Short mmCIF file of C-alpha atoms (C1' of nucleotides) in Angstrom, two decimals:
data_model
loop_
_atom_site.label_atom_id
_atom_site.label_comp_id
_atom_site.label_asym_id
_atom_site.label_seq_id
_atom_site.Cartn_x
_atom_site.Cartn_y
_atom_site.Cartn_z
CA MET A 857 24.88 -17.25 9.47
CA PRO A 858 24.09 -13.58 8.69
CA LYS A 859 22.04 -12.01 11.34
CA ASN A 860 19.09 -10.85 9.26
CA GLN A 861 18.83 -13.92 6.84
CA LEU A 862 15.41 -14.90 5.79
CA PRO A 863 15.22 -18.38 4.47
CA GLN A 864 14.05 -18.58 0.86
CA LEU A 865 11.86 -20.79 -0.83
CA VAL A 866 12.98 -22.72 -3.86
CA LYS A 867 11.64 -21.06 -6.91
CA GLY A 868 8.17 -22.34 -8.15
CA THR A 869 7.45 -24.02 -4.73
CA ARG A 870 5.16 -22.73 -1.91
CA ASP A 871 4.12 -23.15 1.65
CA VAL A 872 0.63 -24.23 2.15
CA TYR A 873 -1.15 -23.35 5.52
CA ALA A 874 -4.63 -23.32 6.98
CA ALA A 875 -6.98 -21.84 4.63
CA GLN A 876 -4.88 -22.75 1.62
CA ALA A 877 -4.29 -26.34 2.93
CA MET A 878 -7.82 -26.89 3.67
CA GLN A 879 -8.84 -25.63 0.32
CA ARG A 880 -6.49 -28.38 -1.11
CA SER A 881 -7.71 -31.12 0.85
CA TYR A 882 -11.42 -29.96 0.21
CA ILE A 883 -10.71 -30.43 -3.52
CA ILE A 884 -8.72 -33.55 -3.04
CA ASP A 885 -11.53 -35.07 -0.83
CA HIS A 886 -14.21 -34.43 -3.59
CA ILE A 887 -12.09 -35.86 -6.29
CA LYS A 888 -11.23 -38.98 -4.30
CA ALA A 889 -14.87 -39.47 -3.49
CA VAL A 890 -15.77 -39.42 -7.17
CA TYR A 891 -12.95 -41.58 -8.16
CA GLN A 892 -13.77 -44.15 -5.46
CA SER A 893 -17.43 -44.06 -6.59
CA TYR A 894 -16.36 -45.21 -10.03
CA GLY A 895 -14.32 -48.20 -8.62
CA PHE A 896 -10.86 -46.75 -8.68
CA MET A 897 -8.37 -47.80 -6.04
CA PRO A 898 -5.69 -45.71 -4.68
CA LEU A 899 -1.94 -46.16 -5.48
CA GLU A 900 1.08 -44.35 -4.09
CA THR A 901 4.53 -44.53 -5.68
CA PRO A 902 7.82 -42.95 -4.41
CA ALA A 903 8.86 -39.53 -5.33
CA LEU A 904 11.96 -40.98 -6.67
CA GLU A 905 12.59 -43.00 -9.78
CA GLN A 906 15.36 -44.29 -11.59
CA VAL A 907 16.21 -41.79 -14.24
CA SER A 908 16.13 -44.54 -16.92
CA THR A 909 12.49 -45.12 -16.00
CA LEU A 910 11.69 -41.46 -16.73
CA LEU A 911 13.75 -40.97 -19.96
CA GLY A 912 12.07 -41.38 -23.34
CA LYS A 913 8.62 -40.92 -22.29
CA TYR A 914 8.19 -37.10 -22.34
CA GLY A 915 9.78 -36.00 -25.63
CA ALA A 916 12.93 -34.02 -25.69
CA ASP A 917 11.48 -30.85 -24.25
CA GLY A 918 9.84 -32.68 -21.36
CA GLU A 919 13.02 -34.54 -20.58
CA GLN A 920 14.96 -31.31 -19.70
CA LEU A 921 12.46 -30.53 -17.06
CA ILE A 922 13.16 -33.71 -15.12
CA TYR A 923 14.83 -33.06 -11.85
CA ARG A 924 17.77 -35.18 -11.24
CA ILE A 925 19.26 -36.30 -7.93
CA LEU A 926 23.06 -36.25 -7.70
CA ASN A 927 24.30 -39.70 -6.58
CA SER A 928 25.24 -39.96 -2.94
CA GLY A 929 28.78 -39.93 -1.78
CA ASP A 930 31.71 -39.58 -4.19
CA PHE A 931 29.59 -39.33 -7.34
CA LEU A 932 32.83 -38.72 -9.26
CA ALA A 933 34.35 -42.09 -8.40
CA GLY A 934 35.19 -44.14 -11.49
CA ILE A 935 34.47 -41.26 -13.84
CA ASP A 936 37.03 -40.01 -16.21
CA ALA A 937 36.14 -36.41 -16.18
CA SER A 938 38.65 -35.64 -18.75
CA ALA A 939 36.98 -38.03 -21.20
CA SER A 940 33.73 -36.59 -20.97
CA THR A 941 33.62 -32.85 -20.50
CA ASP A 942 30.11 -32.54 -21.82
CA TYR A 943 27.44 -32.56 -18.99
CA LYS A 944 24.91 -34.43 -20.91
CA THR A 945 27.35 -37.36 -21.30
CA LEU A 946 28.29 -37.05 -17.56
CA LEU A 947 24.93 -36.67 -16.19
CA PRO A 948 23.51 -40.31 -16.55
CA HIS A 949 26.58 -41.38 -14.61
CA ILE A 950 26.49 -38.99 -11.68
CA ALA A 951 22.71 -38.74 -11.39
CA GLU A 952 20.87 -42.05 -11.55
CA LYS A 953 17.66 -41.09 -9.65
CA GLY A 954 15.14 -38.36 -10.54
CA LEU A 955 11.86 -36.85 -9.24
CA ARG A 956 8.78 -38.03 -10.82
CA TYR A 957 7.47 -35.87 -13.63
CA ASP A 958 3.91 -37.05 -13.67
CA LEU A 959 1.90 -40.00 -12.39
CA THR A 960 1.40 -41.98 -15.64
CA VAL A 961 5.03 -43.18 -15.90
CA PRO A 962 5.25 -44.40 -12.42
CA LEU A 963 1.90 -46.24 -13.17
CA MET A 964 3.38 -47.81 -16.19
CA ARG A 965 6.39 -49.03 -14.13
CA TYR A 966 4.11 -50.27 -11.41
CA VAL A 967 1.98 -52.19 -13.82
CA ALA A 968 4.99 -53.57 -15.78
CA THR A 969 6.41 -55.09 -12.45
CA HIS A 970 2.97 -56.30 -11.04
CA HIS A 971 0.88 -57.16 -14.08
CA HIS A 972 0.80 -60.87 -13.05
CA GLU A 973 -1.04 -60.08 -9.76
CA LEU A 974 -3.20 -57.36 -10.82
CA VAL A 975 -6.78 -57.57 -11.99
CA PHE A 976 -7.42 -56.28 -15.43
CA PRO A 977 -9.01 -53.87 -16.48
CA PHE A 978 -6.78 -52.15 -13.94
CA LYS A 979 -8.46 -49.15 -12.30
CA ARG A 980 -6.12 -47.01 -9.93
CA TYR A 981 -6.16 -43.27 -8.87
CA GLN A 982 -3.14 -41.37 -7.62
CA ILE A 983 -2.96 -38.08 -5.71
CA GLN A 984 0.55 -37.02 -5.16
CA PRO A 985 2.95 -34.21 -5.99
CA VAL A 986 5.09 -34.22 -9.21
CA TRP A 987 7.95 -31.91 -10.05
CA ARG A 988 9.10 -30.17 -13.09
CA ALA A 989 12.06 -28.09 -13.60
CA ASP A 990 9.90 -25.42 -15.53
CA ARG A 991 10.18 -21.75 -15.35
CA PRO A 992 7.32 -20.70 -12.99
CA GLN A 993 4.62 -18.40 -13.97
CA LYS A 994 0.85 -17.86 -13.44
CA GLY A 995 -0.70 -21.08 -12.47
CA ARG A 996 2.56 -22.97 -13.04
CA TYR A 997 4.76 -24.34 -10.37
CA ARG A 998 7.79 -26.69 -9.99
CA GLU A 999 6.08 -28.79 -7.45
CA PHE A 1000 2.38 -29.43 -7.90
CA TYR A 1001 -0.32 -32.05 -7.17
CA GLN A 1002 -1.84 -34.14 -9.80
CA CYS A 1003 -4.77 -36.43 -9.24
CA ASP A 1004 -4.86 -38.93 -11.71
CA ALA A 1005 -7.41 -41.77 -12.56
CA ASP A 1006 -6.39 -44.19 -15.19
CA VAL A 1007 -7.70 -47.68 -16.53
CA ILE A 1008 -5.16 -50.05 -17.90
CA GLY A 1009 -6.07 -53.03 -20.34
CA THR A 1010 -9.44 -52.13 -22.03
CA PRO A 1011 -9.84 -50.36 -25.36
CA SER A 1012 -13.61 -49.74 -24.39
CA LEU A 1013 -14.85 -46.32 -25.09
CA TRP A 1014 -16.89 -46.88 -22.08
CA ILE A 1015 -13.89 -45.67 -20.08
CA GLU A 1016 -13.49 -42.51 -21.90
CA ALA A 1017 -17.19 -41.71 -21.34
CA GLU A 1018 -16.73 -42.42 -17.72
CA LEU A 1019 -13.61 -40.40 -17.23
CA LEU A 1020 -15.56 -37.29 -18.88
CA GLY A 1021 -18.62 -38.32 -16.54
CA MET A 1022 -15.99 -37.97 -13.58
CA VAL A 1023 -15.02 -34.53 -14.82
CA HIS A 1024 -18.60 -33.45 -14.79
CA GLU A 1025 -19.26 -34.86 -11.48
CA VAL A 1026 -16.25 -33.45 -9.83
CA LEU A 1027 -16.67 -29.96 -11.07
CA ALA A 1028 -20.49 -30.15 -10.02
CA ARG A 1029 -19.43 -31.07 -6.62
CA LEU A 1030 -16.98 -28.28 -6.29
CA GLY A 1031 -19.66 -25.78 -7.60
CA ILE A 1032 -18.06 -25.15 -11.01
CA THR A 1033 -20.85 -24.74 -13.54
CA ASP A 1034 -18.82 -22.88 -16.38
CA PHE A 1035 -16.40 -25.10 -18.00
CA LYS A 1036 -15.23 -26.24 -21.46
CA VAL A 1037 -14.31 -29.96 -22.32
CA SER A 1038 -12.23 -29.89 -25.60
CA LEU A 1039 -12.30 -33.36 -27.06
CA ASN A 1040 -10.17 -34.71 -29.83
CA ASN A 1041 -8.29 -37.70 -31.18
CA ARG A 1042 -4.70 -37.85 -32.22
CA ALA A 1043 -5.58 -40.14 -35.18
CA ILE A 1044 -7.72 -37.17 -36.65
CA LEU A 1045 -4.61 -34.98 -36.69
CA ASN A 1046 -2.53 -37.92 -38.04
CA SER A 1047 -5.00 -38.56 -40.80
CA ILE A 1048 -4.97 -34.78 -41.74
CA VAL A 1049 -1.15 -34.74 -42.17
CA THR A 1050 -1.25 -37.96 -44.05
CA LEU A 1051 -3.57 -36.78 -46.42
CA MET A 1052 -1.63 -33.57 -46.94
CA GLY A 1053 1.25 -36.14 -47.73
CA ALA A 1054 3.47 -34.96 -44.72
CA ALA A 1055 2.82 -38.11 -42.48
CA GLU A 1056 6.19 -38.15 -40.87
CA ARG A 1057 5.75 -34.54 -39.84
CA VAL A 1058 2.80 -34.89 -37.52
CA ASN A 1059 4.63 -33.46 -34.49
CA GLU A 1060 5.68 -30.33 -36.18
CA PHE A 1061 2.06 -29.72 -37.34
CA CYS A 1062 0.63 -30.29 -34.07
CA MET A 1063 3.00 -27.85 -32.47
CA SER A 1064 1.68 -25.18 -34.72
CA ILE A 1065 -2.12 -25.99 -34.83
CA ASP A 1066 -2.10 -26.32 -31.05
CA LYS A 1067 -1.63 -22.57 -30.89
CA LEU A 1068 -4.70 -21.89 -33.01
CA ASP A 1069 -6.84 -20.27 -30.30
CA LYS A 1070 -3.83 -18.32 -28.93
CA VAL A 1071 -2.74 -16.71 -32.14
CA GLY A 1072 -5.25 -17.17 -34.64
CA THR A 1073 -5.66 -18.90 -37.87
CA GLU A 1074 -3.71 -16.39 -39.92
CA ARG A 1075 -0.30 -16.73 -37.96
CA VAL A 1076 -0.78 -20.52 -37.58
CA MET A 1077 -1.12 -20.87 -41.43
CA GLN A 1078 1.87 -18.69 -41.94
CA GLU A 1079 3.95 -20.49 -39.51
CA LEU A 1080 3.11 -23.75 -41.14
CA ILE A 1081 3.93 -22.49 -44.62
CA ASN A 1082 7.09 -21.24 -43.33
CA LYS A 1083 7.75 -24.79 -41.92
CA GLY A 1084 7.47 -26.05 -45.51
CA PHE A 1085 3.80 -27.32 -45.55
CA GLU A 1086 2.23 -26.88 -48.99
CA ARG A 1087 -0.26 -23.88 -48.95
CA THR A 1088 -2.76 -25.75 -51.18
CA ALA A 1089 -2.85 -28.74 -48.88
CA LEU A 1090 -3.11 -26.57 -45.87
CA GLU A 1091 -6.02 -24.56 -47.46
CA LYS A 1092 -7.83 -27.65 -48.20
CA PHE A 1093 -8.05 -28.59 -44.44
CA ALA A 1094 -8.21 -25.18 -42.92
CA PHE A 1095 -12.04 -25.35 -42.62
CA ILE A 1096 -11.63 -28.17 -40.20
CA PHE A 1097 -10.09 -26.03 -37.74
CA ASP A 1098 -12.73 -23.22 -37.89
CA MET A 1099 -15.77 -25.10 -37.62
CA GLN A 1100 -18.77 -23.22 -36.12
CA GLY A 1101 -21.45 -25.77 -36.02
CA ASP A 1102 -22.67 -28.03 -33.20
CA ASN A 1103 -20.81 -31.22 -32.29
CA ALA A 1104 -22.99 -33.36 -34.51
CA ALA A 1105 -22.60 -30.99 -37.58
CA ASN A 1106 -18.83 -30.85 -37.02
CA LEU A 1107 -18.60 -34.55 -36.90
CA GLN A 1108 -20.19 -34.76 -40.21
CA VAL A 1109 -17.90 -32.19 -41.79
CA LEU A 1110 -14.92 -34.15 -40.41
CA ARG A 1111 -16.38 -37.29 -41.97
CA THR A 1112 -16.56 -35.67 -45.36
CA TYR A 1113 -13.06 -34.07 -45.38
CA LEU A 1114 -11.39 -37.22 -43.96
CA GLN A 1115 -13.29 -39.84 -45.89
CA GLU A 1116 -10.20 -40.99 -47.69
CA SER A 1117 -8.53 -41.96 -44.32
CA ASP A 1118 -9.67 -45.31 -42.55
CA SER A 1119 -7.85 -44.28 -39.31
CA GLY A 1120 -9.49 -40.88 -39.48
CA LEU A 1121 -12.86 -42.34 -39.82
CA GLU A 1122 -12.23 -44.56 -37.21
CA ALA A 1123 -11.33 -41.79 -34.78
CA ILE A 1124 -14.52 -39.87 -35.86
CA ALA A 1125 -16.64 -43.18 -35.23
CA SER A 1126 -15.16 -43.34 -31.79
CA ILE A 1127 -15.73 -39.64 -30.81
CA THR A 1128 -19.23 -40.18 -31.87
CA GLU A 1129 -19.60 -43.19 -29.88
CA ILE A 1130 -18.13 -41.49 -26.79
CA LEU A 1131 -20.77 -38.70 -27.15
CA HIS A 1132 -23.41 -41.34 -27.53
CA LEU A 1133 -22.45 -43.03 -24.34
CA LEU A 1134 -22.41 -39.82 -22.50
CA THR A 1135 -25.95 -39.18 -23.30
CA LYS A 1136 -26.73 -42.63 -22.06
CA LEU A 1137 -24.99 -41.86 -18.96
CA GLY A 1138 -27.17 -38.82 -18.40
CA ILE A 1139 -24.48 -36.26 -19.04
CA PRO A 1140 -25.31 -33.11 -20.89
CA ASP A 1141 -23.20 -32.54 -23.90
CA ASN A 1142 -23.20 -28.82 -23.64
CA HIS A 1143 -19.91 -28.44 -22.08
CA ILE A 1144 -18.21 -30.69 -24.66
CA THR A 1145 -16.63 -29.26 -27.85
CA ILE A 1146 -14.98 -31.24 -30.61
CA GLU A 1147 -11.72 -29.39 -31.01
CA PRO A 1148 -9.68 -30.84 -34.06
CA SER A 1149 -6.86 -28.42 -33.13
CA LEU A 1150 -6.29 -29.90 -29.77
CA ALA A 1151 -2.91 -31.67 -29.65
CA ARG A 1152 -1.60 -31.87 -26.11
CA GLY A 1153 2.10 -32.12 -25.81
CA LEU A 1154 2.74 -35.34 -23.79
CA ALA A 1155 4.33 -37.85 -25.97
CA TYR A 1156 2.53 -40.87 -25.05
CA TYR A 1157 -1.06 -39.97 -26.14
CA THR A 1158 -2.19 -41.93 -29.11
CA GLY A 1159 -5.90 -41.92 -29.17
CA THR A 1160 -8.66 -39.81 -27.44
CA ILE A 1161 -7.29 -36.64 -26.03
CA PHE A 1162 -9.25 -34.09 -24.04
CA GLU A 1163 -8.55 -31.12 -21.63
CA VAL A 1164 -10.78 -28.89 -19.47
CA THR A 1165 -10.59 -25.09 -19.31
CA LEU A 1166 -12.50 -22.51 -17.55
CA PRO A 1167 -13.71 -19.53 -19.75
CA ASN A 1168 -13.67 -17.11 -16.87
CA VAL A 1169 -10.16 -17.91 -15.53
CA SER A 1170 -7.14 -17.63 -17.44
CA ILE A 1171 -4.89 -20.24 -15.92
CA GLY A 1172 -4.40 -22.87 -18.62
CA SER A 1173 -6.19 -26.19 -18.36
CA ILE A 1174 -7.28 -27.60 -15.09
CA VAL A 1175 -7.70 -31.26 -16.29
CA GLY A 1176 -5.88 -33.13 -19.01
CA GLY A 1177 -6.08 -36.62 -20.22
CA GLY A 1178 -6.25 -39.17 -23.06
CA ARG A 1179 -5.70 -42.55 -24.29
CA TYR A 1180 -2.19 -44.09 -24.78
CA THR A 1181 -1.59 -47.46 -26.59
CA ASN A 1182 1.51 -49.25 -26.62
CA PHE A 1183 1.36 -48.52 -22.87
CA GLY A 1184 4.35 -49.91 -21.16
CA GLU A 1185 6.10 -51.03 -24.20
CA ALA A 1186 9.18 -49.36 -22.78
CA PHE A 1187 8.96 -51.68 -19.79
CA GLY A 1188 8.32 -54.88 -21.90
CA LEU A 1189 4.48 -54.92 -21.82
CA MET A 1190 2.98 -55.28 -25.19
CA HIS A 1191 -0.57 -54.61 -26.40
CA MET A 1192 -1.45 -52.85 -23.25
CA THR A 1193 -3.73 -49.74 -23.69
CA GLY A 1194 -4.64 -47.13 -21.07
CA VAL A 1195 -6.73 -44.18 -20.71
CA GLY A 1196 -6.62 -41.46 -18.06
CA LEU A 1197 -7.11 -38.16 -16.84
CA SER A 1198 -5.48 -35.73 -14.24
CA PHE A 1199 -6.90 -32.91 -12.37
CA GLY A 1200 -4.43 -30.06 -11.48
CA VAL A 1201 -5.34 -29.33 -7.84
CA ASP A 1202 -3.18 -26.31 -7.56
CA ARG A 1203 -4.69 -24.51 -10.49
CA LEU A 1204 -8.33 -25.68 -9.29
CA CYS A 1205 -7.48 -23.82 -6.03
CA VAL A 1206 -6.44 -20.62 -7.91
CA ALA A 1207 -9.50 -20.92 -10.13
CA MET A 1208 -12.04 -21.64 -7.31
CA GLU A 1209 -10.56 -18.97 -5.31
CA SER A 1210 -11.16 -16.49 -8.13
CA LEU A 1211 -14.50 -17.87 -8.93
CA GLY A 1212 -15.57 -17.48 -5.10
CA VAL A 1213 -16.95 -21.02 -5.01
CA PHE A 1214 -15.17 -22.10 -1.78
CA PRO A 1215 -17.46 -22.53 1.36
CA ASP A 1216 -17.37 -19.50 3.58
CA SER A 1217 -16.40 -21.54 6.61
CA MET A 1218 -13.14 -22.56 4.93
CA GLY A 1219 -10.04 -22.01 6.93
CA VAL A 1220 -11.86 -21.81 10.22
CA ALA A 1221 -11.09 -25.02 12.12
CA THR A 1222 -12.04 -24.05 15.79
CA LYS A 1223 -15.47 -23.59 16.69
CA VAL A 1224 -15.22 -22.61 20.35
CA LEU A 1225 -12.24 -21.26 22.48
CA PHE A 1226 -12.19 -21.84 26.10
CA THR A 1227 -10.36 -18.79 27.68
CA ASN A 1228 -7.92 -19.60 30.43
CA GLN A 1229 -7.94 -17.41 33.46
CA SER A 1230 -6.69 -19.41 36.38
CA GLN A 1231 -4.63 -22.40 36.90
CA GLU A 1232 -7.63 -24.48 38.12
CA ILE A 1233 -9.81 -23.99 34.93
CA PRO A 1234 -8.03 -26.87 32.84
CA ASP A 1235 -9.34 -29.24 35.62
CA LEU A 1236 -12.79 -27.70 35.72
CA VAL A 1237 -13.48 -27.92 32.01
CA SER A 1238 -11.85 -31.32 31.64
CA LYS A 1239 -15.19 -33.08 31.43
CA VAL A 1240 -16.86 -30.55 29.04
CA ILE A 1241 -14.21 -30.39 26.46
CA PRO A 1242 -13.71 -34.18 25.62
CA GLN A 1243 -17.53 -34.50 25.14
CA LEU A 1244 -17.62 -31.60 22.73
CA ARG A 1245 -14.76 -33.03 20.74
CA GLN A 1246 -16.46 -36.58 20.70
CA ASN A 1247 -19.36 -34.71 19.19
CA ASN A 1248 -17.06 -33.36 16.40
CA VAL A 1249 -16.97 -29.72 17.99
CA ALA A 1250 -13.48 -28.32 17.46
CA VAL A 1251 -12.30 -26.89 20.69
CA GLU A 1252 -9.36 -25.03 21.75
CA VAL A 1253 -8.16 -23.93 25.25
CA TYR A 1254 -6.00 -20.83 25.24
CA PRO A 1255 -2.67 -22.36 26.80
CA GLU A 1256 -1.76 -19.42 29.17
CA PRO A 1257 -3.81 -17.32 31.64
CA ILE A 1258 -2.83 -14.09 29.93
CA SER A 1259 -5.32 -11.16 29.91
CA LEU A 1260 -8.77 -11.84 28.55
CA LYS A 1261 -8.40 -9.10 26.14
CA LYS A 1262 -5.68 -10.83 24.32
CA GLN A 1263 -7.45 -14.17 24.46
CA LEU A 1264 -10.36 -12.66 22.85
CA SER A 1265 -8.30 -10.78 20.25
CA TYR A 1266 -6.68 -14.30 19.54
CA ALA A 1267 -10.20 -15.73 18.81
CA ASN A 1268 -11.11 -12.72 16.67
CA LYS A 1269 -8.06 -13.09 14.59
CA LYS A 1270 -8.73 -16.74 14.08
CA LEU A 1271 -12.33 -16.19 13.34
CA ILE A 1272 -13.36 -18.37 16.02
CA PRO A 1273 -17.22 -17.93 16.35
CA PHE A 1274 -17.69 -18.84 20.14
CA VAL A 1275 -15.68 -18.22 23.23
CA VAL A 1276 -16.39 -19.75 26.60
CA ILE A 1277 -15.37 -17.46 29.54
CA ILE A 1278 -14.82 -18.96 32.77
CA GLU A 1279 -13.96 -17.04 35.92
CA GLU A 1280 -14.30 -17.32 39.75
CA GLU A 1281 -17.77 -15.71 39.96
CA GLU A 1282 -19.37 -17.92 37.49
CA LEU A 1283 -17.72 -21.06 38.76
CA LYS A 1284 -19.66 -20.43 42.12
CA THR A 1285 -22.75 -20.91 40.23
CA LYS A 1286 -21.40 -23.64 38.02
CA LYS A 1287 -22.17 -21.73 34.97
CA TYR A 1288 -20.18 -20.47 32.15
CA ILE A 1289 -20.20 -17.59 29.81
CA LEU A 1290 -20.87 -18.35 26.09
CA ARG A 1291 -19.85 -15.48 24.05
CA ASP A 1292 -21.01 -15.12 20.44
CA MET A 1293 -18.06 -13.42 18.59
CA ASN A 1294 -20.03 -12.40 15.59
CA LYS A 1295 -23.04 -10.85 17.47
CA GLY A 1296 -21.24 -9.63 20.49
CA THR A 1297 -23.67 -11.13 22.81
CA GLN A 1298 -23.14 -13.57 25.61
CA ASN A 1299 -25.30 -15.67 28.07
CA LEU A 1300 -24.60 -17.91 31.17
CA HIS A 1301 -25.06 -21.85 30.69
CA THR A 1302 -24.51 -24.95 32.53
CA ALA A 1303 -21.79 -27.47 31.27
CA GLN A 1304 -24.65 -29.53 29.87
CA GLU A 1305 -26.42 -26.64 28.15
CA LEU A 1306 -23.03 -25.77 26.52
CA ILE A 1307 -22.56 -29.30 25.13
CA ASN A 1308 -26.06 -29.33 23.63
CA LEU A 1309 -25.75 -25.69 22.29
CA LEU A 1310 -22.38 -26.10 20.78
CA ARG A 1311 -23.22 -29.32 18.95
CA CYS A 1312 -26.05 -27.76 17.12
CA LEU A 1313 -24.61 -24.47 16.31
"C1'" G B 312 16.32 -22.77 -22.84
"C1'" U B 313 14.64 -17.72 -25.23
"C1'" G B 314 12.83 -12.45 -24.54
"C1'" A B 315 11.31 -8.76 -21.31
"C1'" U B 316 10.40 -7.35 -15.87
"C1'" U B 317 11.06 -6.68 -10.47
"C1'" G B 318 13.93 -6.20 -5.78
"C1'" U B 319 13.52 -0.20 -0.33
"C1'" A B 320 10.62 -2.14 7.22
"C1'" G B 321 6.98 -8.53 8.47
"C1'" C B 322 3.29 -7.21 4.17
"C1'" U B 323 1.80 -3.45 0.14
"C1'" C B 324 4.43 0.57 -1.91
"C1'" A B 325 6.39 6.17 -2.06
"C1'" G B 326 11.32 8.18 -2.52
"C1'" C B 327 10.92 13.48 -9.05
"C1'" U B 328 16.69 14.73 -13.26
"C1'" G B 329 22.60 11.29 -7.50
"C1'" G B 330 22.85 15.80 -2.39
"C1'" U B 331 22.39 16.08 5.39
"C1'" U B 332 19.68 11.81 10.26
"C1'" A B 333 15.36 6.87 3.94
"C1'" G B 334 9.12 7.62 4.44
"C1'" A B 335 3.62 6.31 4.35
"C1'" G B 336 -0.22 2.60 5.04
"C1'" C B 337 -1.29 -1.99 7.00
"C1'" G B 338 0.64 -5.60 10.53
"C1'" U B 339 3.59 -6.12 15.37
"C1'" U B 340 4.17 -4.45 20.69
"C1'" G B 341 2.66 -1.39 24.72
"C1'" G B 342 -1.20 2.07 26.39
"C1'" U B 343 -6.13 4.67 26.98
"C1'" U B 344 -9.77 -0.13 29.20
"C1'" U B 345 -5.54 -4.60 35.87
"C1'" G B 346 -13.17 -9.31 33.71
"C1'" U B 347 -14.44 -8.65 27.30
"C1'" G B 348 -12.32 -8.83 20.73
"C1'" G B 349 -13.39 -5.83 16.20
"C1'" C B 350 -13.78 0.70 16.04
"C1'" A B 351 -11.03 4.93 17.68
"C1'" C B 352 -6.97 7.59 19.66
"C1'" C B 353 -1.65 7.86 21.65
"C1'" A B 354 3.26 5.88 21.76
"C1'" A B 355 7.17 2.55 20.51
"C1'" A B 356 9.99 -1.10 17.88
"C1'" G B 357 11.27 -2.54 13.16
"C1'" G B 358 15.66 -0.85 7.17
"C1'" U B 359 23.44 -4.10 5.51
"C1'" C B 360 17.82 0.14 0.33
"C1'" G B 361 18.63 -8.17 -2.90
"C1'" C B 362 24.25 -9.15 -3.11
"C1'" G B 363 29.12 -8.04 -5.14
"C1'" G B 364 31.97 -4.63 -7.80
"C1'" G B 365 32.52 0.08 -10.56
"C1'" U B 366 31.78 5.80 -11.49
"C1'" U B 367 31.66 10.25 -8.19
"C1'" C B 368 33.46 14.89 -3.28
"C1'" A B 369 28.71 12.25 -2.70
"C1'" A B 370 24.86 6.31 -5.02
"C1'" A B 371 18.44 3.61 -2.78
"C1'" U B 372 19.08 6.73 -7.37
"C1'" C B 373 23.88 5.98 -12.65
"C1'" C B 374 26.98 1.59 -14.95
"C1'" C B 375 28.48 -3.84 -14.86
"C1'" G B 376 27.85 -8.70 -12.98
"C1'" U B 377 25.19 -12.13 -10.08
"C1'" C B 378 20.87 -13.82 -7.59
"C1'" U B 379 15.53 -13.09 -6.91
"C1'" U B 380 10.35 -11.75 -8.56
"C1'" U B 381 6.73 -11.51 -12.27
"C1'" C B 382 5.14 -12.16 -17.22
"C1'" A B 383 5.41 -14.17 -22.20
"C1'" C B 384 7.45 -17.87 -25.58
"C1'" C B 385 8.45 -23.36 -25.68
"C1'" C B 386 5.70 -26.84 -23.09
"C1'" C B 387 2.26 -28.17 -19.46
"C1'" A B 388 -1.76 -29.39 -14.28
#
RNA sequence: GUGAUUGUAGCUCAGCUGGUUAGAGCGUUGGUUUGUGGCACCAAAGGUCGCGGGUUCAAAUCCCGUCUUUCACCCCA
């Protein structure tokens, strides 16, 4: 090994330590608490899945981003390399396992294999990392945490309302007040394209229309015309993607424009119902915007779709979700519908950092450091320290009797707010020095006084 | 996958059109203070200039390749 080699991280991955790790678990703890309060139970699945489980769920683009694991041992055994020089034909034979790309497909797999023993509607949450062989950029990683909550087996819009309720609850608990929930239904997009007479080209249409807020109406129109959509047809529906009214007014506009489409009207009715349920749940609708241009890429969404963005943080969406019917068809489960959402912890972390909404004490674990100045001290404090820990006071003892200066410097760097100094003189009177590192003051206390004081500080 | 962009000390970066021993700030270590942190001052350690090749009397500097960083597109949390 070269002498000065510094080990390198895999592109798009990060080490997470101390303050960052505590921020992550702070977010996860709040999300978990909200999920549980709505009756979701935890599920954990392996990082590895059969590639065959993963394929055919994310569309051609998504599929490219699946990490594949090379078979163990002689993965070339039994392969006629001269017959298949193309890596694409070779790949399924030499790499049969892959890393999970999201948490929804593993859920489908789980439900398909256990459906006879599950209680439906099946409510599960899942907080685990997923992997995507994407090119990293701002707020985009190759390994990141998702926090999914899904309900399988009921078409009730009550669930949609509850999921949006959970979004509001989680963000409120995390101190995020300014956010935007974009709400749409795939059937609205489908009916628009059908009314335009290009029903089979929904995906092409959606890909362009999804870029509206990014590149503007003109460029999207031009792109669609270039793709061969008819200008007159496009112009007839252009207004839909540029509605300025409130939700009720916009729904009315949609009703008028899509009156010829039963499925379109049905989708509008379901959005109306979701908003109605939200007011019943006491959730203000001022964060929610009906966004007919919202398409979302994941191939399996069929009904309601939504995502959450933060106006003041340019990091993409922090929550995404929607309803997928024909859930699990690929696994032999017919007529099973699901709805779910997913919080992106890593993006939330970046966002909350830049919004400055993390509590101040984040990343400071230890409340008090016991300095170490002679070999007998660990024995002498052995009664005080366990009592403090039992009272949930985080205590460290400096492990070596080095100079006090260095021990205080250690406390200073770790932002430990209190230090207990014990030396021979104080021991004669059975008292300890408690130093307040922020104020720079210190006082003498007995063991019992120390315990009482530190519990309350 | 496409188009750009970056790489010099542990970190953030200087280093002008090639020219002796490659610099700064922060951090680290030691000291001023052998029982008191932050501030200040003094000193020291630390660099195959991403890697490989080429041009040249001479390359951190110019050229090619490669890896890496960041950003945008596609897509997505």
